[in-house]
mmCIF file of C-alpha atoms in Angstrom:
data_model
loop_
_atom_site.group_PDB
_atom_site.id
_atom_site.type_symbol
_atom_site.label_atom_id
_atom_site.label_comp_id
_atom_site.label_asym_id
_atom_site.label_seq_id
_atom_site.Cartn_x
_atom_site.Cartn_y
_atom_site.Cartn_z
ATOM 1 C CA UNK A 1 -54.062 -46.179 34.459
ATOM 2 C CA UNK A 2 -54.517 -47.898 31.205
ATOM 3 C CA UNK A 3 -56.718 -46.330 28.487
ATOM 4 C CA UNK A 4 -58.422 -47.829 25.403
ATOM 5 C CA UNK A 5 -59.099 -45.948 21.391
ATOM 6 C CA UNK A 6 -61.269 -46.118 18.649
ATOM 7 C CA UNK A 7 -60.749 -43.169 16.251
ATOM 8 C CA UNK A 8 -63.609 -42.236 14.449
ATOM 9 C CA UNK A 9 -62.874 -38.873 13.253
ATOM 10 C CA UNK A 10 -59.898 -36.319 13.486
ATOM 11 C CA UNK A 11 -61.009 -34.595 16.314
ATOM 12 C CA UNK A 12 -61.589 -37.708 18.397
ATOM 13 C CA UNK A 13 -60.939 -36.556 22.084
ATOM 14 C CA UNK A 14 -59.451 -39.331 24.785
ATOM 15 C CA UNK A 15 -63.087 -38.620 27.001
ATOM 16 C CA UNK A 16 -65.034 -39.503 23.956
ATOM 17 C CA UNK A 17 -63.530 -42.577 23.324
ATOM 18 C CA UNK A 18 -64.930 -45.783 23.542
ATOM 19 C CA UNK A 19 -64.263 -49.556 24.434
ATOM 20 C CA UNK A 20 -63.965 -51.280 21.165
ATOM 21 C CA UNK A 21 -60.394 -51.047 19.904
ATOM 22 C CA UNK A 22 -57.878 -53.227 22.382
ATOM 23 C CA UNK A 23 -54.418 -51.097 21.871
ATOM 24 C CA UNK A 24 -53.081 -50.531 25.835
ATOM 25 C CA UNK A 25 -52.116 -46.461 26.118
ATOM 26 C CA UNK A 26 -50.143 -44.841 28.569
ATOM 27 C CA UNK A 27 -50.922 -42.509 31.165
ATOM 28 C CA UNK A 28 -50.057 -39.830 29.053
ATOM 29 C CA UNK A 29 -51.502 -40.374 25.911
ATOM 30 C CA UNK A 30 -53.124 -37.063 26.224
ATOM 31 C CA UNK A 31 -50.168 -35.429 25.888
ATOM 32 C CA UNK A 32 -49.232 -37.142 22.921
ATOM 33 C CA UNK A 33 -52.376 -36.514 21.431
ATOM 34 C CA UNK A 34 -51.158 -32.551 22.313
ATOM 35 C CA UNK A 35 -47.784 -32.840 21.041
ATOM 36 C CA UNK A 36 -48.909 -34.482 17.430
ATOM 37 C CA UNK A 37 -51.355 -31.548 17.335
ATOM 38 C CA UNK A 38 -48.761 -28.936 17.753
ATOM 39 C CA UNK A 39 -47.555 -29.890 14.199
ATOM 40 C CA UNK A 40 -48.533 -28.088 11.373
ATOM 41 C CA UNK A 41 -46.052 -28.831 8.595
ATOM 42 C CA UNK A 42 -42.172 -28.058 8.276
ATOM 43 C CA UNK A 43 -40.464 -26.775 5.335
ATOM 44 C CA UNK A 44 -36.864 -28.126 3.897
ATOM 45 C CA UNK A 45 -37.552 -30.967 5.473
ATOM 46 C CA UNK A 46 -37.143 -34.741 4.063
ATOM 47 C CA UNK A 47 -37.171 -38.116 4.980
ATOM 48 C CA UNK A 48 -34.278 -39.047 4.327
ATOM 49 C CA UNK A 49 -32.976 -36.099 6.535
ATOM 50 C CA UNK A 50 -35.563 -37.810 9.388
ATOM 51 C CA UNK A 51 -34.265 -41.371 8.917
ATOM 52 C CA UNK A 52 -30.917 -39.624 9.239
ATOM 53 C CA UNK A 53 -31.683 -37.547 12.052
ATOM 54 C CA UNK A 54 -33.252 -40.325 14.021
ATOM 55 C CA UNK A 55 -30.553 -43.057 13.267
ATOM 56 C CA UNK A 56 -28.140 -40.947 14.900
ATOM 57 C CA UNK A 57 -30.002 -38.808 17.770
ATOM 58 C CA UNK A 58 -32.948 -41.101 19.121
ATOM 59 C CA UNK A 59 -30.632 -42.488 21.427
ATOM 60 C CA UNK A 60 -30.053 -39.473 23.130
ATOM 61 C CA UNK A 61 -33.186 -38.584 23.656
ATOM 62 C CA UNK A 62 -35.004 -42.202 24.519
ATOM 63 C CA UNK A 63 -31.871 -44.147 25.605
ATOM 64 C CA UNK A 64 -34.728 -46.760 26.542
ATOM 65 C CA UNK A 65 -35.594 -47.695 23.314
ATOM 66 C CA UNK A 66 -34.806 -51.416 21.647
ATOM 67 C CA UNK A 67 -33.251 -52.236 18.455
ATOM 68 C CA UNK A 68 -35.784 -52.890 16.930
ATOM 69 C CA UNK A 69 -38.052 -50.147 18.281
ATOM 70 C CA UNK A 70 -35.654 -47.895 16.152
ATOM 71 C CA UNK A 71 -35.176 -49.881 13.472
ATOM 72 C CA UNK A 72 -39.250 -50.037 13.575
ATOM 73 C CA UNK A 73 -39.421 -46.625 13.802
ATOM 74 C CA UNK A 74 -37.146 -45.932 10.342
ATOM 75 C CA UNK A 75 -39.308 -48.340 8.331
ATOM 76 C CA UNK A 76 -42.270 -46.206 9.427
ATOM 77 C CA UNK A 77 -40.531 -43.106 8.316
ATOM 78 C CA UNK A 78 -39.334 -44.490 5.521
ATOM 79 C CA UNK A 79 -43.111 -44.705 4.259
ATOM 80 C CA UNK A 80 -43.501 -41.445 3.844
ATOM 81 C CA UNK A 81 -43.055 -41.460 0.346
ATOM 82 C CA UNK A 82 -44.239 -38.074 -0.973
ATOM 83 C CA UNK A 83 -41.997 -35.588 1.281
ATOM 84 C CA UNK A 84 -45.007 -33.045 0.609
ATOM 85 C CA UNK A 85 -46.096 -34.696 3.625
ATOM 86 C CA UNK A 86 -43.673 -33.567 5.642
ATOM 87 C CA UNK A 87 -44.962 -29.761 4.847
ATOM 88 C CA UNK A 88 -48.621 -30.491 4.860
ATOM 89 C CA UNK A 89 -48.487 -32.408 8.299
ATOM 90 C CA UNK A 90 -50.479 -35.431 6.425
ATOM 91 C CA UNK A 91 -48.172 -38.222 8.362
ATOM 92 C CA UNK A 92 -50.135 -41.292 8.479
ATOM 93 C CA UNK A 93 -49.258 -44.529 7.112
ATOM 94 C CA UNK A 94 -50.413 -47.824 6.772
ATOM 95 C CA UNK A 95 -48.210 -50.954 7.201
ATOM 96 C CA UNK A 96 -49.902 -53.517 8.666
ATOM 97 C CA UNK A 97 -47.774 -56.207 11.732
ATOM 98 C CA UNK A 98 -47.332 -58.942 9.106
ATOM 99 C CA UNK A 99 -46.034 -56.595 6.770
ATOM 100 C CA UNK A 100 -43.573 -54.311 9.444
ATOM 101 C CA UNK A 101 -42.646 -58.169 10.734
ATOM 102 C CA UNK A 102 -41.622 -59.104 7.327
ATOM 103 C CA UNK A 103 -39.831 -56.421 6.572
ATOM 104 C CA UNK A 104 -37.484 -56.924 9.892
ATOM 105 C CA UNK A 105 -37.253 -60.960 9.925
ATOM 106 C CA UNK A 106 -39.544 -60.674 13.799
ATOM 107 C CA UNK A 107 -43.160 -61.798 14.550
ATOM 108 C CA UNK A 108 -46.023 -59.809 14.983
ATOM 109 C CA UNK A 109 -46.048 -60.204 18.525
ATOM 110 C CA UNK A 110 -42.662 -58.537 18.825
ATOM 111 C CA UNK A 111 -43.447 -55.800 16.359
ATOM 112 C CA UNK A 112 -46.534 -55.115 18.405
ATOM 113 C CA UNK A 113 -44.044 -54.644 21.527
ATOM 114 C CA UNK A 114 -41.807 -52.025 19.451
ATOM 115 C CA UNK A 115 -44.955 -50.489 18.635
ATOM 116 C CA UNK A 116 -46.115 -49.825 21.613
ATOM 117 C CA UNK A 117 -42.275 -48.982 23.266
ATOM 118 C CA UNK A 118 -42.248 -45.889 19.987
ATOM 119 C CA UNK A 119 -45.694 -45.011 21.288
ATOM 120 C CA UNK A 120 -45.244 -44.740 25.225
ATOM 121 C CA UNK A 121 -41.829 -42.622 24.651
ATOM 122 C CA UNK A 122 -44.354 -39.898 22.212
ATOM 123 C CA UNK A 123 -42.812 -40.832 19.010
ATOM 124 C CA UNK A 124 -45.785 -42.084 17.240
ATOM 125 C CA UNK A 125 -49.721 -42.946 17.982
ATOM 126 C CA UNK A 126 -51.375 -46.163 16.857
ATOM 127 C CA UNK A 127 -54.752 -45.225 15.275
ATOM 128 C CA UNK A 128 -57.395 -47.607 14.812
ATOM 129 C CA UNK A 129 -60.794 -48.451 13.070
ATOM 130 C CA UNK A 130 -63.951 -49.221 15.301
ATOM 131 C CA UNK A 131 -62.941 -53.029 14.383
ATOM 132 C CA UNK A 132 -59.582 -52.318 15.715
ATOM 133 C CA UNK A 133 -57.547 -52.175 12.575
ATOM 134 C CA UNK A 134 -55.341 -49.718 11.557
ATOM 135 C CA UNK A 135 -55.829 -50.665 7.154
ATOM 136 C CA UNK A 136 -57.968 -47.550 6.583
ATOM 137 C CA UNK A 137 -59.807 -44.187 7.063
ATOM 138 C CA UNK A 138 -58.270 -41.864 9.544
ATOM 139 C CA UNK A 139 -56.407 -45.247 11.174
ATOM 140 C CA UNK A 140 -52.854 -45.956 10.394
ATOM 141 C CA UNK A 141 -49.412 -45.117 12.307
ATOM 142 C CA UNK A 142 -49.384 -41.170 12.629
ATOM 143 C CA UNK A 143 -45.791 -39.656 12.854
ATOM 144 C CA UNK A 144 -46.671 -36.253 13.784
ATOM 145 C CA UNK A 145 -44.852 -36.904 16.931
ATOM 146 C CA UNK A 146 -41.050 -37.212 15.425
ATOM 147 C CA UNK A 147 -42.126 -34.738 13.172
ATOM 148 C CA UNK A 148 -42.892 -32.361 16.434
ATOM 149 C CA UNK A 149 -39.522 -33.242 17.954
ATOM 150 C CA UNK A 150 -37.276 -32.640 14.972
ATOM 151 C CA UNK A 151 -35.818 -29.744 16.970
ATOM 152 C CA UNK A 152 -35.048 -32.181 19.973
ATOM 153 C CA UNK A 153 -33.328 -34.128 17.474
ATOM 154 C CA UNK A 154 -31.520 -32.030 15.848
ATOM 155 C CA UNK A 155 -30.379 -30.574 18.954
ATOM 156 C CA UNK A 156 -29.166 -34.245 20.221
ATOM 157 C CA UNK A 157 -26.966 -34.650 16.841
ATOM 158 C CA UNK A 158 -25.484 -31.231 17.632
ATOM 159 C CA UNK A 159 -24.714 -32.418 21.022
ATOM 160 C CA UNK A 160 -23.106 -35.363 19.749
ATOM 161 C CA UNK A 161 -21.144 -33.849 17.299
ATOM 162 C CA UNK A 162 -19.589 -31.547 19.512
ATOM 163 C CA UNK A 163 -18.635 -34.526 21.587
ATOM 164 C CA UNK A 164 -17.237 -36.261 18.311
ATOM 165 C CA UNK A 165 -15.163 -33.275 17.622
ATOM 166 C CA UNK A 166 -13.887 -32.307 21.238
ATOM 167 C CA UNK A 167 -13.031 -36.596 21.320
ATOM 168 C CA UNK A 168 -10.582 -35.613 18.391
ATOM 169 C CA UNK A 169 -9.117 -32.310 19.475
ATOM 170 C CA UNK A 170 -8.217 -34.182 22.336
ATOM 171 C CA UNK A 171 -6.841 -36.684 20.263
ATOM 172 C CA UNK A 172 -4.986 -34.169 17.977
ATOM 173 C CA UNK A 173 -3.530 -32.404 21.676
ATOM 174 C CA UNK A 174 -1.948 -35.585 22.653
ATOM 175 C CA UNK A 175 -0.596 -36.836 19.143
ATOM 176 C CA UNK A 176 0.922 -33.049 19.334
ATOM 177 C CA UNK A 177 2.330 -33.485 22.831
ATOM 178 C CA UNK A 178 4.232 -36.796 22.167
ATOM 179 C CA UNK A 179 6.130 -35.264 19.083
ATOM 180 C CA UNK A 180 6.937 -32.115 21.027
ATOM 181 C CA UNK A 181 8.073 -34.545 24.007
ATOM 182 C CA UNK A 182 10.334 -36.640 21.712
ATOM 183 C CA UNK A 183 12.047 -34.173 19.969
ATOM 184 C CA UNK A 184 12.605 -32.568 23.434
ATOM 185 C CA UNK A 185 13.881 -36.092 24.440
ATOM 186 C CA UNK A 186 16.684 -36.653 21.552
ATOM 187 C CA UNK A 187 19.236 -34.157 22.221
ATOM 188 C CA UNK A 188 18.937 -36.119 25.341
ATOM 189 C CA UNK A 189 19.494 -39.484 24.143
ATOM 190 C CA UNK A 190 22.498 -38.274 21.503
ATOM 191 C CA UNK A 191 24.076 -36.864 25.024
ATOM 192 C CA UNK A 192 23.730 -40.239 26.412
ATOM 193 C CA UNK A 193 25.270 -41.673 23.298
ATOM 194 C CA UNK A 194 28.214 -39.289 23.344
ATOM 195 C CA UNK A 195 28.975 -40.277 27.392
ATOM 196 C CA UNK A 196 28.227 -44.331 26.421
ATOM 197 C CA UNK A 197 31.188 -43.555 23.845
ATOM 198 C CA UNK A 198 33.466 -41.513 25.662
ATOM 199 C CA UNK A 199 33.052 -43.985 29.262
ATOM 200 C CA UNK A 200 33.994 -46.789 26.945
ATOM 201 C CA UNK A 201 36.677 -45.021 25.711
ATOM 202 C CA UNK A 202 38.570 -44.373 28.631
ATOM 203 C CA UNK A 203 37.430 -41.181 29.313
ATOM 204 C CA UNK A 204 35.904 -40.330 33.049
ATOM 205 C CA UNK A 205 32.377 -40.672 33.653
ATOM 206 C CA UNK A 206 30.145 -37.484 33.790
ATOM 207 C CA UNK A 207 26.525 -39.196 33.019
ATOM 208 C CA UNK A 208 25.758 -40.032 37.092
ATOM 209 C CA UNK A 209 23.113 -38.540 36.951
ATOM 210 C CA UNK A 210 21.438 -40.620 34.220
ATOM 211 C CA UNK A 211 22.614 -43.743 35.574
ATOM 212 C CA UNK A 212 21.079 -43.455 38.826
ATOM 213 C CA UNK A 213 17.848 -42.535 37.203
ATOM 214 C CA UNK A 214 17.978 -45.645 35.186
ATOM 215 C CA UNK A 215 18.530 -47.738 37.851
ATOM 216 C CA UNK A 216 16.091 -45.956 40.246
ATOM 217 C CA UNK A 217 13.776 -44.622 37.503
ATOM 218 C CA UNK A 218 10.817 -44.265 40.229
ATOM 219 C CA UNK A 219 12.335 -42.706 43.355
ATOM 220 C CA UNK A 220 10.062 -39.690 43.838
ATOM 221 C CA UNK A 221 9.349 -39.784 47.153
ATOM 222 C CA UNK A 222 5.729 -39.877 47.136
ATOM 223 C CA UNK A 223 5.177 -40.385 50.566
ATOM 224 C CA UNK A 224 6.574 -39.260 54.000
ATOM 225 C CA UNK A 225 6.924 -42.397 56.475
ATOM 226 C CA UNK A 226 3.982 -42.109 59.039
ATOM 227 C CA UNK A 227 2.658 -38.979 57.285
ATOM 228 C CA UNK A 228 -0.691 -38.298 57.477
ATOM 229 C CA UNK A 229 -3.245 -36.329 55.436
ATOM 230 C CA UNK A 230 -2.469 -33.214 55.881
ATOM 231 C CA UNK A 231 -3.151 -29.580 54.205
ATOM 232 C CA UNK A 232 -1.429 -28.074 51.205
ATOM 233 C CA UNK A 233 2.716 -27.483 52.593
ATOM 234 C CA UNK A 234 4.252 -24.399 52.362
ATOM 235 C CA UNK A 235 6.858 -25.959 51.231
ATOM 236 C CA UNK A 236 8.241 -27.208 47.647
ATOM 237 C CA UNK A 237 8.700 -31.002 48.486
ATOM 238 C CA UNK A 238 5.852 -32.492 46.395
ATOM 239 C CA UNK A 239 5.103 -35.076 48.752
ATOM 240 C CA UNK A 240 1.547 -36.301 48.324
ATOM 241 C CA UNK A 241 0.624 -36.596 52.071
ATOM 242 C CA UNK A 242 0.891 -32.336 52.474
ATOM 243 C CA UNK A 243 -1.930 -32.214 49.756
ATOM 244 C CA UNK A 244 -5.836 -32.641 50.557
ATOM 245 C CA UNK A 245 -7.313 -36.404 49.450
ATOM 246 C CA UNK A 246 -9.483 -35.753 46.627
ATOM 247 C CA UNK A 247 -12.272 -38.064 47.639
ATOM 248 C CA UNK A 248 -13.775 -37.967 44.045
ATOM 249 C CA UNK A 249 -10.774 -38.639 42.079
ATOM 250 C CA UNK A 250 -9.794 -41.681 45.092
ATOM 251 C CA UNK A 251 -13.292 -42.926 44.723
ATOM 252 C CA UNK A 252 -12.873 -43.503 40.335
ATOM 253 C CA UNK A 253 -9.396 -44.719 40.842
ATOM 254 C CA UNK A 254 -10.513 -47.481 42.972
ATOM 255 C CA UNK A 255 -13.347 -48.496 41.271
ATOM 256 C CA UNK A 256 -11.695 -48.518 37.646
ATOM 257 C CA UNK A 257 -8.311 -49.145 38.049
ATOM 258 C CA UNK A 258 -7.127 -52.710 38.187
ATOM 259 C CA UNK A 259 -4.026 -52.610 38.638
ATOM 260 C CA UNK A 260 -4.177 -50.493 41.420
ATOM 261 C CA UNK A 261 -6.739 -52.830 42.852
ATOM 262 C CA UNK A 262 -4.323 -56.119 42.533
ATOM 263 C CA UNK A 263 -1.985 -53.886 45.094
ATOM 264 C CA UNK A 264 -4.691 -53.338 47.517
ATOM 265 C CA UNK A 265 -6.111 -55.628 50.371
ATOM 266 C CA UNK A 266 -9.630 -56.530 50.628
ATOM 267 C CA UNK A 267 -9.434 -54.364 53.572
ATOM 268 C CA UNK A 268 -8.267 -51.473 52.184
ATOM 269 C CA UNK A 269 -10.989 -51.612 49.089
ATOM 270 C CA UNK A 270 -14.146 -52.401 51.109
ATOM 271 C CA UNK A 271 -12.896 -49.033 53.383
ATOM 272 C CA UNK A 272 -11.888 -47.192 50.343
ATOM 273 C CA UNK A 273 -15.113 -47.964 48.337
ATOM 274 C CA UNK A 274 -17.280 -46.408 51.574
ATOM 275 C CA UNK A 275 -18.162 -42.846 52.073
ATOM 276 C CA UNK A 276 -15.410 -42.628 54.825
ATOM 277 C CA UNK A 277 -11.912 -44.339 54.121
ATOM 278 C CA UNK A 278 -8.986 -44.119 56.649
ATOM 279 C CA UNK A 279 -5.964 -42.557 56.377
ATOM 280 C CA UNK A 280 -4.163 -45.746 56.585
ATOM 281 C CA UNK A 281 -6.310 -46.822 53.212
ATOM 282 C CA UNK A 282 -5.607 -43.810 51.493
ATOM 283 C CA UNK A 283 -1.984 -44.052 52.042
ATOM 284 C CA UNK A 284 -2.040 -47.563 50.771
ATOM 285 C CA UNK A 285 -3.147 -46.549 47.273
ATOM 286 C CA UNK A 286 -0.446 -43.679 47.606
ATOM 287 C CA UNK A 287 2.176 -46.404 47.927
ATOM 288 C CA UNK A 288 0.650 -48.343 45.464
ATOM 289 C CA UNK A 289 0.937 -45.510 43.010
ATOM 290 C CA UNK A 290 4.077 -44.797 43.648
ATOM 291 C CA UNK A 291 4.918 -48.676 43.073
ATOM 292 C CA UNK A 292 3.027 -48.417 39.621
ATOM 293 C CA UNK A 293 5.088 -45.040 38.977
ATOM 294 C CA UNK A 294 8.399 -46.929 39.933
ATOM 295 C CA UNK A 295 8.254 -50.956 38.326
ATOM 296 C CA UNK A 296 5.777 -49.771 35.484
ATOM 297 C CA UNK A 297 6.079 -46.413 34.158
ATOM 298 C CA UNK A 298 9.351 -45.006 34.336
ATOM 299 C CA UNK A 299 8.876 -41.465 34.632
ATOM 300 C CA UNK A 300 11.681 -39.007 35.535
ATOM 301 C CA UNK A 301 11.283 -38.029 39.349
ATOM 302 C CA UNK A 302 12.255 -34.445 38.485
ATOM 303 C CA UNK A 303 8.540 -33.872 36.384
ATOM 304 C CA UNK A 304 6.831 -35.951 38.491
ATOM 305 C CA UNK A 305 7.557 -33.235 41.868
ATOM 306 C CA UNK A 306 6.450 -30.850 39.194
ATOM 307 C CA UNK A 307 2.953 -32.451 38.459
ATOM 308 C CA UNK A 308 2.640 -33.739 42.218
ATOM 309 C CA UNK A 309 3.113 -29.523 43.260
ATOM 310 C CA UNK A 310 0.767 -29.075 40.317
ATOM 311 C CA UNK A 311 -1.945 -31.398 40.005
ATOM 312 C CA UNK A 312 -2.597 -33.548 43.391
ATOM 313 C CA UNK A 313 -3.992 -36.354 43.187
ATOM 314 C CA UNK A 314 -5.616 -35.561 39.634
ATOM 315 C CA UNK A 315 -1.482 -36.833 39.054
ATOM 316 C CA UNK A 316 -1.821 -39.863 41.265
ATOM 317 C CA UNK A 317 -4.916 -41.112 39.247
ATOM 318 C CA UNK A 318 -3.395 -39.944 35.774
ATOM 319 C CA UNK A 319 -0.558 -42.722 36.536
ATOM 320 C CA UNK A 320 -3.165 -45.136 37.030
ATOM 321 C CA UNK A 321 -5.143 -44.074 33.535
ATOM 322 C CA UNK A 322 -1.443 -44.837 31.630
ATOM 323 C CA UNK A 323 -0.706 -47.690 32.747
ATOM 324 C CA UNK A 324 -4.744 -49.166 32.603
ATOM 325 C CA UNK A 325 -5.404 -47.750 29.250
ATOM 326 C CA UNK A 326 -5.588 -50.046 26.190
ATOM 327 C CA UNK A 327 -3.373 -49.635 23.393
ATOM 328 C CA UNK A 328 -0.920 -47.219 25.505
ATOM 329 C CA UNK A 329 2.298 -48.897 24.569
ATOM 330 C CA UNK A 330 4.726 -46.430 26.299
ATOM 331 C CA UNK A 331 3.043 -45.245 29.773
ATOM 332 C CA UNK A 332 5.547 -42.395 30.302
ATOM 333 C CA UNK A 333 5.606 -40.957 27.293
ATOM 334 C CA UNK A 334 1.250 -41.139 27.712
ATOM 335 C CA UNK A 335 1.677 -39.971 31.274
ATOM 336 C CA UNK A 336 3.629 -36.984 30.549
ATOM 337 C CA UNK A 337 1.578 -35.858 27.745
ATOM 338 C CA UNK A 338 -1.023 -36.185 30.236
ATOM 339 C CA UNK A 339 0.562 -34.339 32.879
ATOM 340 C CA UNK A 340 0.363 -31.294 30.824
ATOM 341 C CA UNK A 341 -2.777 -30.613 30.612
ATOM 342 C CA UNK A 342 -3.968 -27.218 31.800
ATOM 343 C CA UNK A 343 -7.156 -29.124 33.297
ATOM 344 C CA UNK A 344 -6.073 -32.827 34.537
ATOM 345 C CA UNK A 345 -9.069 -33.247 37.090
ATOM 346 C CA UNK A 346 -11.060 -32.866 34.405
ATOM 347 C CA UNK A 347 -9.087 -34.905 32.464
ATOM 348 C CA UNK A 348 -8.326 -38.157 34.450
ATOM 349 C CA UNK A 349 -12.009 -38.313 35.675
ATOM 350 C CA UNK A 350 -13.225 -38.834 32.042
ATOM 351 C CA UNK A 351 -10.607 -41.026 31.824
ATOM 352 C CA UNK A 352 -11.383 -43.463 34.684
ATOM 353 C CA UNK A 353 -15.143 -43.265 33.857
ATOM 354 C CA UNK A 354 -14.019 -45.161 30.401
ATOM 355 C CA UNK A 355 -11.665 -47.321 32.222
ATOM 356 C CA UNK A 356 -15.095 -49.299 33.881
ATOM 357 C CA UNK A 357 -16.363 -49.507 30.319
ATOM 358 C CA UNK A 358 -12.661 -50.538 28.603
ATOM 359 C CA UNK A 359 -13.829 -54.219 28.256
ATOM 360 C CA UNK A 360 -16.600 -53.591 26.256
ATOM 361 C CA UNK A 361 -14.106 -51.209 23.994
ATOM 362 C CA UNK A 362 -15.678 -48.056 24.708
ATOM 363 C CA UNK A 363 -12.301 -46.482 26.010
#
């Protein structure tokens, strides 16, 4: 239902209005008219603290809005130039569509659009004359409405900044993790050194152990030949088919991983993408991993058994996050940092949910 104003004093009320302004409302205009009522004034408050607030937070709160609807929004706020207003609840001002369309570089007819976007999401009401213009009297753009939801605001740029700041703990973890992991890793490489030197030498060979690893750097035994899924084994041999499918974690790797989708039939993704998958399916994307693991990433088969016993297939789909992951130039040393993590499920699923949005840069 579509309602029509003409304000002709401050206590208009929506069943006193009548039919001679032509601004469309929405069908809860009463409630904005409630919510712009509610506010009285606020103290220590400014607008440049409001442009600020609402630059950063709107989005939270009315992902819907356009561009321009924000940027629309600012301008308004930024008319509020005595900040007394912002205390004595006086928030009506008076740009007209030429000028607001000026002042963005749009026409009218898209500034009325924004207008009426800010208005239908309750962050502003459109006032008019009872010849439908808004130069004058009590018409004008009232902003009670943001002023009302500074709180929700405020709350949104809290919410956001504890997002910012757990991004970069995160960050800090894994920068932390890699140096740990290569000063672990260079007594090992001097001992390599030392048996290079010493085979070349004459002397016997006693680094077997690291030549076999180099030249099978992926044999981990990921899966049991005709294995099929089965419940967690009581015993220690880390083989992926004695652990429960983790139909979550299959589901993301599947839909975000590509390179685990170039080693999958069309067959096995329309089954794996559906709310039942087969155990042949799920077995091909175990084999697939463990191909990625072997020709891609390198790790030693002695951690992986570790974080196969400890992890599942929150390990599995942390392989597939290293080697999909822009700007990870060395997927083992990523995937073992990785691999300790106290909480990988958690982990990896965050992971492959910004793997879908990597190619718009978000990851």
């Amino acid at each position: 239902m579509t309602t029509y104003e003409s304000i002709t004093g401050n206590d208009a009320r929506l069943d006193q209005i009548q039919f001679t302004g032509i601004a469309a409302r929405t069908d809860t205009y009463e409630d904005l008219l409630r919510l712009a009522d509610s506010f009285g004034g606020a103290r220590e408050v400014t607008t440049a603290s409001v442009v600020g607030l609402v630059s950063r937070a709107i989005a939270q709160r009315s992902p819907c809005l356009t561009d321009l609807s924000v940027r629309l929004l600012i301008v308004l706020i930024e008319h509020v130039y005595d900040e007394k207003a912002w205390r004595s609840g006086r928030l009506t001002v008076f740009p007209g569509n030429r000028r607001l369309a000026e002042i963005t570089g749009k026409n009218e007819r898209s500034i009325r659009r924004a207008l009426s976007l800010l208005e239908a999401n309750h962050w502003i009401i459109r006032r008019y004359t009872e010849t439908n213009t808004r130069a004058s009297g009590n018409a004008g753009i009232d902003l009670r409405p943001v002023a009302a939801r500074l709180y929700e605001l405020r709350q949104a740029e809290n919410f956001l900044d504890e997002k910012i700041e757990a991004a970069r703990e995160y960050k800090r973890q894994e920068r932390d993790d890699l140096a740990r992991m290569e000063a672990q890793q260079k007594p090992v490489s001097e001992t390599q050194k030392e048996h290079k030197e010493h085979k070349e030498s004459g002397g016997a060979d006693t680094s077997v152990h690291h030549k076999s690893y180099k030249l099978n750097p992926g044999s981990t035994n990921l899966v049991q030949s005709g294995a099929s899924q089965a419940t967690l084994g009581q015993g220690s041999n880390n083989s992926i088919s004695d652990i429960d499918v983790d139909t979550e974690i299959l589901f993301l790797m599947v839909q975000s991983s590509t390179t685990l989708q170039k080693q999958l039939t069309a067959a096995d993704l329309c089954e794996l993408v559906g709310p039942d998958p087969s155990g042949a399916a799920i077995q091909s994307v175990v084999s697939a991993v463990r191909w990625i693991l072997t020709n891609q990433v390198k790790l030693r088969p002695a951690v992986w058994r570790v974080a196969l016993d400890k992890h599942g297939w929150a390990a599995l789909a942390a392989v597939v996050v290293a080697v999909d992951r822009q700007g990870v130039r060395d997927p083992a040393s990523y995937l073992y940092s990785m691999l300790k993590a106290a909480r990988l499920r958690d982990t990896v699923r965050h992971s492959l949910r910004a793997l879908e949005r990597q190619e718009g840069g978000y990851a």
